[in-house]
GROMACS .gro file of N, CA, C and O in nm:
model
  288
    1MET      N    1   1.360   0.077  -0.528
    1MET     CA    2   1.220   0.063  -0.491
    1MET      C    3   1.203   0.100  -0.344
    1MET      O    4   1.278   0.055  -0.259
    2GLU      N    5   1.103   0.183  -0.318
    2GLU     CA    6   1.071   0.217  -0.180
    2GLU      C    7   0.961   0.123  -0.131
    2GLU      O    8   0.855   0.114  -0.192
    3TYR      N    9   0.990   0.053  -0.024
    3TYR     CA   10   0.891  -0.038   0.034
    3TYR      C   11   0.797   0.041   0.124
    3TYR      O   12   0.838   0.135   0.191
    4LEU      N   13   0.670   0.000   0.124
    4LEU     CA   14   0.569   0.067   0.204
    4LEU      C   15   0.526  -0.020   0.320
    4LEU      O   16   0.520  -0.142   0.309
    5ALA      N   17   0.493   0.046   0.430
    5ALA     CA   18   0.436  -0.024   0.546
    5ALA      C   19   0.285  -0.015   0.541
    5ALA      O   20   0.214  -0.109   0.576
    6HIS      N   21   0.237   0.102   0.498
    6HIS     CA   22   0.092   0.126   0.493
    6HIS      C   23   0.060   0.205   0.367
    6HIS      O   24   0.139   0.289   0.323
    7TYR      N   25  -0.058   0.179   0.312
    7TYR     CA   26  -0.105   0.251   0.195
    7TYR      C   27  -0.257   0.263   0.203
    7TYR      O   28  -0.327   0.162   0.218
    8ASP      N   29  -0.307   0.387   0.198
    8ASP     CA   30  -0.452   0.412   0.201
    8ASP      C   31  -0.498   0.431   0.058
    8ASP      O   32  -0.464   0.531  -0.007
    9LYS      N   33  -0.575   0.337   0.007
    9LYS     CA   34  -0.620   0.340  -0.132
    9LYS      C   35  -0.712   0.458  -0.160
    9LYS      O   36  -0.713   0.511  -0.271
   10GLU      N   37  -0.788   0.502  -0.061
   10GLU     CA   38  -0.881   0.612  -0.081
   10GLU      C   39  -0.811   0.746  -0.092
   10GLU      O   40  -0.849   0.830  -0.173
   11THR      N   41  -0.710   0.769  -0.010
   11THR     CA   42  -0.641   0.898  -0.009
   11THR      C   43  -0.508   0.896  -0.084
   11THR      O   44  -0.453   1.001  -0.115
   12GLY      N   45  -0.456   0.776  -0.111
   12GLY     CA   46  -0.326   0.763  -0.174
   12GLY      C   47  -0.211   0.788  -0.077
   12GLY      O   48  -0.095   0.792  -0.116
   13GLU      N   49  -0.242   0.801   0.052
   13GLU     CA   50  -0.139   0.827   0.153
   13GLU      C   51  -0.055   0.701   0.173
   13GLU      O   52  -0.107   0.591   0.188
   14GLU      N   53   0.076   0.723   0.175
   14GLU     CA   54   0.171   0.612   0.192
   14GLU      C   55   0.258   0.637   0.315
   14GLU      O   56   0.289   0.751   0.348
   15GLN      N   57   0.296   0.528   0.381
   15GLN     CA   58   0.396   0.537   0.486
   15GLN      C   59   0.510   0.443   0.448
   15GLN      O   60   0.491   0.321   0.440
   16PRO      N   61   0.628   0.500   0.425
   16PRO     CA   62   0.743   0.415   0.391
   16PRO      C   63   0.775   0.318   0.504
   16PRO      O   64   0.763   0.351   0.622
   17LEU      N   65   0.813   0.198   0.466
   17LEU     CA   66   0.844   0.094   0.564
   17LEU      C   67   0.959   0.136   0.655
   17LEU      O   68   0.954   0.117   0.776
   18ARG      N   69   1.061   0.197   0.598
   18ARG     CA   70   1.177   0.241   0.678
   18ARG      C   71   1.133   0.339   0.787
   18ARG      O   72   1.173   0.327   0.903
   19GLU      N   73   1.048   0.434   0.752
   19GLU     CA   74   0.997   0.532   0.847
   19GLU      C   75   0.917   0.464   0.958
   19GLU      O   76   0.931   0.495   1.076
   20HIS      N   77   0.830   0.372   0.918
   20HIS     CA   78   0.745   0.300   1.013
   20HIS      C   79   0.828   0.218   1.112
   20HIS      O   80   0.805   0.224   1.233
   21LEU      N   81   0.926   0.145   1.061
   21LEU     CA   82   1.006   0.060   1.148
   21LEU      C   83   1.090   0.141   1.246
   21LEU      O   84   1.102   0.105   1.364
   22LYS      N   85   1.146   0.252   1.200
   22LYS     CA   86   1.223   0.338   1.290
   22LYS      C   87   1.133   0.397   1.399
   22LYS      O   88   1.174   0.406   1.516
   23ALA      N   89   1.013   0.438   1.361
   23ALA     CA   90   0.920   0.497   1.459
   23ALA      C   91   0.880   0.395   1.565
   23ALA      O   92   0.876   0.426   1.684
   24VAL      N   93   0.850   0.272   1.522
   24VAL     CA   94   0.812   0.167   1.617
   24VAL      C   95   0.931   0.131   1.706
   24VAL      O   96   0.916   0.111   1.827
   25GLY      N   97   1.051   0.125   1.648
   25GLY     CA   98   1.171   0.098   1.726
   25GLY      C   99   1.193   0.202   1.834
   25GLY      O  100   1.220   0.170   1.950
   26ASN      N  101   1.180   0.329   1.796
   26ASN     CA  102   1.196   0.437   1.894
   26ASN      C  103   1.088   0.434   2.001
   26ASN      O  104   1.115   0.458   2.119
   27LEU      N  105   0.966   0.404   1.961
   27LEU     CA  106   0.857   0.393   2.057
   27LEU      C  107   0.884   0.281   2.157
   27LEU      O  108   0.868   0.299   2.278
   28ALA      N  109   0.927   0.166   2.109
   28ALA     CA  110   0.957   0.053   2.196
   28ALA      C  111   1.070   0.088   2.292
   28ALA      O  112   1.064   0.058   2.411
   29TYR      N  113   1.174   0.153   2.241
   29TYR     CA  114   1.288   0.195   2.324
   29TYR      C  115   1.242   0.286   2.437
   29TYR      O  116   1.279   0.268   2.553
   30ASN      N  117   1.159   0.383   2.403
   30ASN     CA  118   1.115   0.483   2.501
   30ASN      C  119   1.010   0.430   2.600
   30ASN      O  120   0.987   0.494   2.702
   31GLN      N  121   0.948   0.317   2.569
   31GLN     CA  122   0.847   0.261   2.657
   31GLN      C  123   0.907   0.180   2.772
   31GLN      O  124   0.838   0.146   2.867
   32VAL      N  125   1.035   0.149   2.764
   32VAL     CA  126   1.100   0.069   2.869
   32VAL      C  127   1.126   0.161   2.989
   32VAL      O  128   1.200   0.259   2.979
   33SER      N  129   1.066   0.128   3.100
   33SER     CA  130   1.083   0.206   3.222
   33SER      C  131   1.228   0.199   3.270
   33SER      O  132   1.291   0.094   3.263
   34PRO      N  133   1.280   0.310   3.323
   34PRO     CA  134   1.417   0.309   3.373
   34PRO      C  135   1.437   0.216   3.493
   34PRO      O  136   1.550   0.183   3.527
   35THR      N  137   1.329   0.173   3.554
   35THR     CA  138   1.340   0.085   3.671
   35THR      C  139   1.349  -0.063   3.634
   35THR      O  140   1.375  -0.146   3.720
   36ILE      N  141   1.328  -0.096   3.507
   36ILE     CA  142   1.332  -0.236   3.464
   36ILE      C  143   1.476  -0.281   3.448
   36ILE      O  144   1.552  -0.222   3.371
   37GLN      N  145   1.513  -0.384   3.522
   37GLN     CA  146   1.644  -0.445   3.510
   37GLN      C  147   1.632  -0.593   3.544
   37GLN      O  148   1.544  -0.633   3.619
   38PHE      N  149   1.719  -0.671   3.488
   38PHE     CA  150   1.727  -0.812   3.519
   38PHE      C  151   1.868  -0.843   3.567
   38PHE      O  152   1.959  -0.763   3.546
   39ASP      N  153   1.886  -0.956   3.630
   39ASP     CA  154   2.020  -0.995   3.672
   39ASP      C  155   2.113  -0.996   3.551
   39ASP      O  156   2.083  -1.058   3.449
   40ASN      N  157   2.221  -0.925   3.560
   40ASN     CA  158   2.325  -0.921   3.457
   40ASN      C  159   2.282  -0.854   3.326
   40ASN      O  160   2.351  -0.868   3.225
   41ILE      N  161   2.166  -0.788   3.324
   41ILE     CA  162   2.124  -0.716   3.203
   41ILE      C  163   2.086  -0.574   3.244
   41ILE      O  164   1.986  -0.552   3.311
   42ASP      N  165   2.165  -0.480   3.200
   42ASP     CA  166   2.144  -0.340   3.233
   42ASP      C  167   2.021  -0.285   3.160
   42ASP      O  168   1.984  -0.334   3.052
   43ASN      N  169   1.961  -0.182   3.214
   43ASN     CA  170   1.843  -0.120   3.154
   43ASN      C  171   1.870  -0.072   3.012
   43ASN      O  172   1.784  -0.085   2.924
   44VAL      N  173   1.987  -0.020   2.986
   44VAL     CA  174   2.020   0.029   2.851
   44VAL      C  175   2.016  -0.086   2.750
   44VAL      O  176   1.967  -0.069   2.638
   45ILE      N  177   2.064  -0.202   2.789
   45ILE     CA  178   2.061  -0.319   2.701
   45ILE      C  179   1.917  -0.361   2.673
   45ILE      O  180   1.882  -0.392   2.559
   46ILE      N  181   1.834  -0.358   2.774
   46ILE     CA  182   1.692  -0.392   2.755
   46ILE      C  183   1.627  -0.294   2.659
   46ILE      O  184   1.550  -0.333   2.570
   47LYS      N  185   1.658  -0.166   2.673
   47LYS     CA  186   1.604  -0.065   2.582
   47LYS      C  187   1.651  -0.090   2.438
   47LYS      O  188   1.572  -0.079   2.344
   48GLU      N  189   1.779  -0.124   2.422
   48GLU     CA  190   1.831  -0.151   2.288
   48GLU      C  191   1.767  -0.275   2.227
   48GLU      O  192   1.734  -0.275   2.107
   49ILE      N  193   1.748  -0.378   2.306
   49ILE     CA  194   1.681  -0.499   2.257
   49ILE      C  195   1.539  -0.465   2.213
   49ILE      O  196   1.493  -0.508   2.107
   50SER      N  197   1.470  -0.384   2.293
   50SER     CA  198   1.334  -0.343   2.259
   50SER      C  199   1.332  -0.265   2.128
   50SER      O  200   1.241  -0.283   2.046
   51TYR      N  201   1.431  -0.180   2.108
   51TYR     CA  202   1.440  -0.103   1.984
   51TYR      C  203   1.451  -0.198   1.864
   51TYR      O  204   1.378  -0.184   1.765
   52TYR      N  205   1.542  -0.295   1.873
   52TYR     CA  206   1.561  -0.387   1.761
   52TYR      C  207   1.440  -0.477   1.736
   52TYR      O  208   1.411  -0.510   1.620
   53ILE      N  209   1.370  -0.513   1.841
   53ILE     CA  210   1.246  -0.588   1.822
   53ILE      C  211   1.146  -0.503   1.746
   53ILE      O  212   1.080  -0.549   1.651
   54GLY      N  213   1.134  -0.375   1.784
   54GLY     CA  214   1.043  -0.284   1.714
   54GLY      C  215   1.081  -0.266   1.568
   54GLY      O  216   0.996  -0.265   1.479
   55VAL      N  217   1.210  -0.250   1.542
   55VAL     CA  218   1.258  -0.229   1.406
   55VAL      C  219   1.231  -0.353   1.319
   55VAL      O  220   1.202  -0.340   1.200
   56CYS      N  221   1.236  -0.470   1.378
   56CYS     CA  222   1.220  -0.594   1.300
   56CYS      C  223   1.077  -0.648   1.297
   56CYS      O  224   1.051  -0.745   1.226
   57HIS      N  225   0.985  -0.585   1.367
   57HIS     CA  226   0.854  -0.646   1.385
   57HIS      C  227   0.775  -0.664   1.255
   57HIS      O  228   0.691  -0.752   1.246
   58ASP      N  229   0.798  -0.582   1.155
   58ASP     CA  230   0.724  -0.593   1.028
   58ASP      C  231   0.815  -0.624   0.911
   58ASP      O  232   0.788  -0.584   0.798
   59ILE      N  233   0.921  -0.696   0.935
   59ILE     CA  234   1.018  -0.722   0.829
   59ILE      C  235   0.955  -0.795   0.710
   59ILE      O  236   0.996  -0.778   0.596
   60GLY      N  237   0.850  -0.870   0.736
   60GLY     CA  238   0.780  -0.941   0.629
   60GLY      C  239   0.714  -0.848   0.528
   60GLY      O  240   0.683  -0.888   0.417
   61LYS      N  241   0.695  -0.722   0.567
   61LYS     CA  242   0.636  -0.626   0.473
   61LYS      C  243   0.732  -0.589   0.361
   61LYS      O  244   0.692  -0.524   0.265
   62SER      N  245   0.856  -0.632   0.371
   62SER     CA  246   0.952  -0.603   0.265
   62SER      C  247   0.948  -0.709   0.154
   62SER      O  248   1.025  -0.700   0.058
   63THR      N  249   0.859  -0.805   0.165
   63THR     CA  250   0.850  -0.908   0.061
   63THR      C  251   0.772  -0.858  -0.060
   63THR      O  252   0.684  -0.771  -0.048
   64LYS      N  253   0.804  -0.912  -0.174
   64LYS     CA  254   0.733  -0.877  -0.297
   64LYS      C  255   0.584  -0.910  -0.282
   64LYS      O  256   0.498  -0.832  -0.324
   65TYR      N  257   0.554  -1.022  -0.218
   65TYR     CA  258   0.415  -1.064  -0.197
   65TYR      C  259   0.337  -0.957  -0.123
   65TYR      O  260   0.228  -0.917  -0.164
   66PHE      N  261   0.391  -0.909  -0.010
   66PHE     CA  262   0.317  -0.811   0.069
   66PHE      C  263   0.303  -0.679  -0.006
   66PHE      O  264   0.196  -0.616  -0.001
   67GLN      N  265   0.408  -0.636  -0.073
   67GLN     CA  266   0.401  -0.509  -0.145
   67GLN      C  267   0.294  -0.514  -0.255
   67GLN      O  268   0.219  -0.418  -0.275
   68GLN      N  269   0.284  -0.627  -0.324
   68GLN     CA  270   0.179  -0.644  -0.424
   68GLN      C  271   0.042  -0.646  -0.360
   68GLN      O  272  -0.054  -0.586  -0.411
   69TYR      N  273   0.029  -0.714  -0.248
   69TYR     CA  274  -0.097  -0.719  -0.173
   69TYR      C  275  -0.141  -0.579  -0.130
   69TYR      O  276  -0.257  -0.541  -0.143
   70LEU      N  277  -0.046  -0.501  -0.081
   70LEU     CA  278  -0.075  -0.368  -0.030
   70LEU      C  279  -0.129  -0.277  -0.141
   70LEU      O  280  -0.219  -0.196  -0.118
   71MET      N  281  -0.077  -0.292  -0.261
   71MET     CA  282  -0.115  -0.206  -0.372
   71MET      C  283  -0.237  -0.255  -0.449
   71MET      O  284  -0.290  -0.183  -0.532
   72SER      N  285  -0.282  -0.376  -0.420
   72SER     CA  286  -0.397  -0.429  -0.496
   72SER      C  287  -0.529  -0.391  -0.434
   72SER      O  288  -0.542  -0.345  -0.328
   0.00000   0.00000   0.00000
C-alpha cells in the first residue's frame, strides 16, 4: 500500500507520503544557515537533526485512520 500525504479530490492528484516527507526533510536541512552553531554541536549535526524533524513531521499520516479520512 502506498501511503498518501495529500490528495485532491477534484483533480485526483496524489502526493505520496514518502515523497512529501523527503522533500520537507531536505527543505529543513537546507534552511539551516551555515552560521548557526551551538556549544558542542556542529552545524552539520544541526542540519541533520533538522532533516530528521522534517522527515518525521507528518508520521501520523501513515495511520489507517488518516488514510481513510484523506480518501473520504
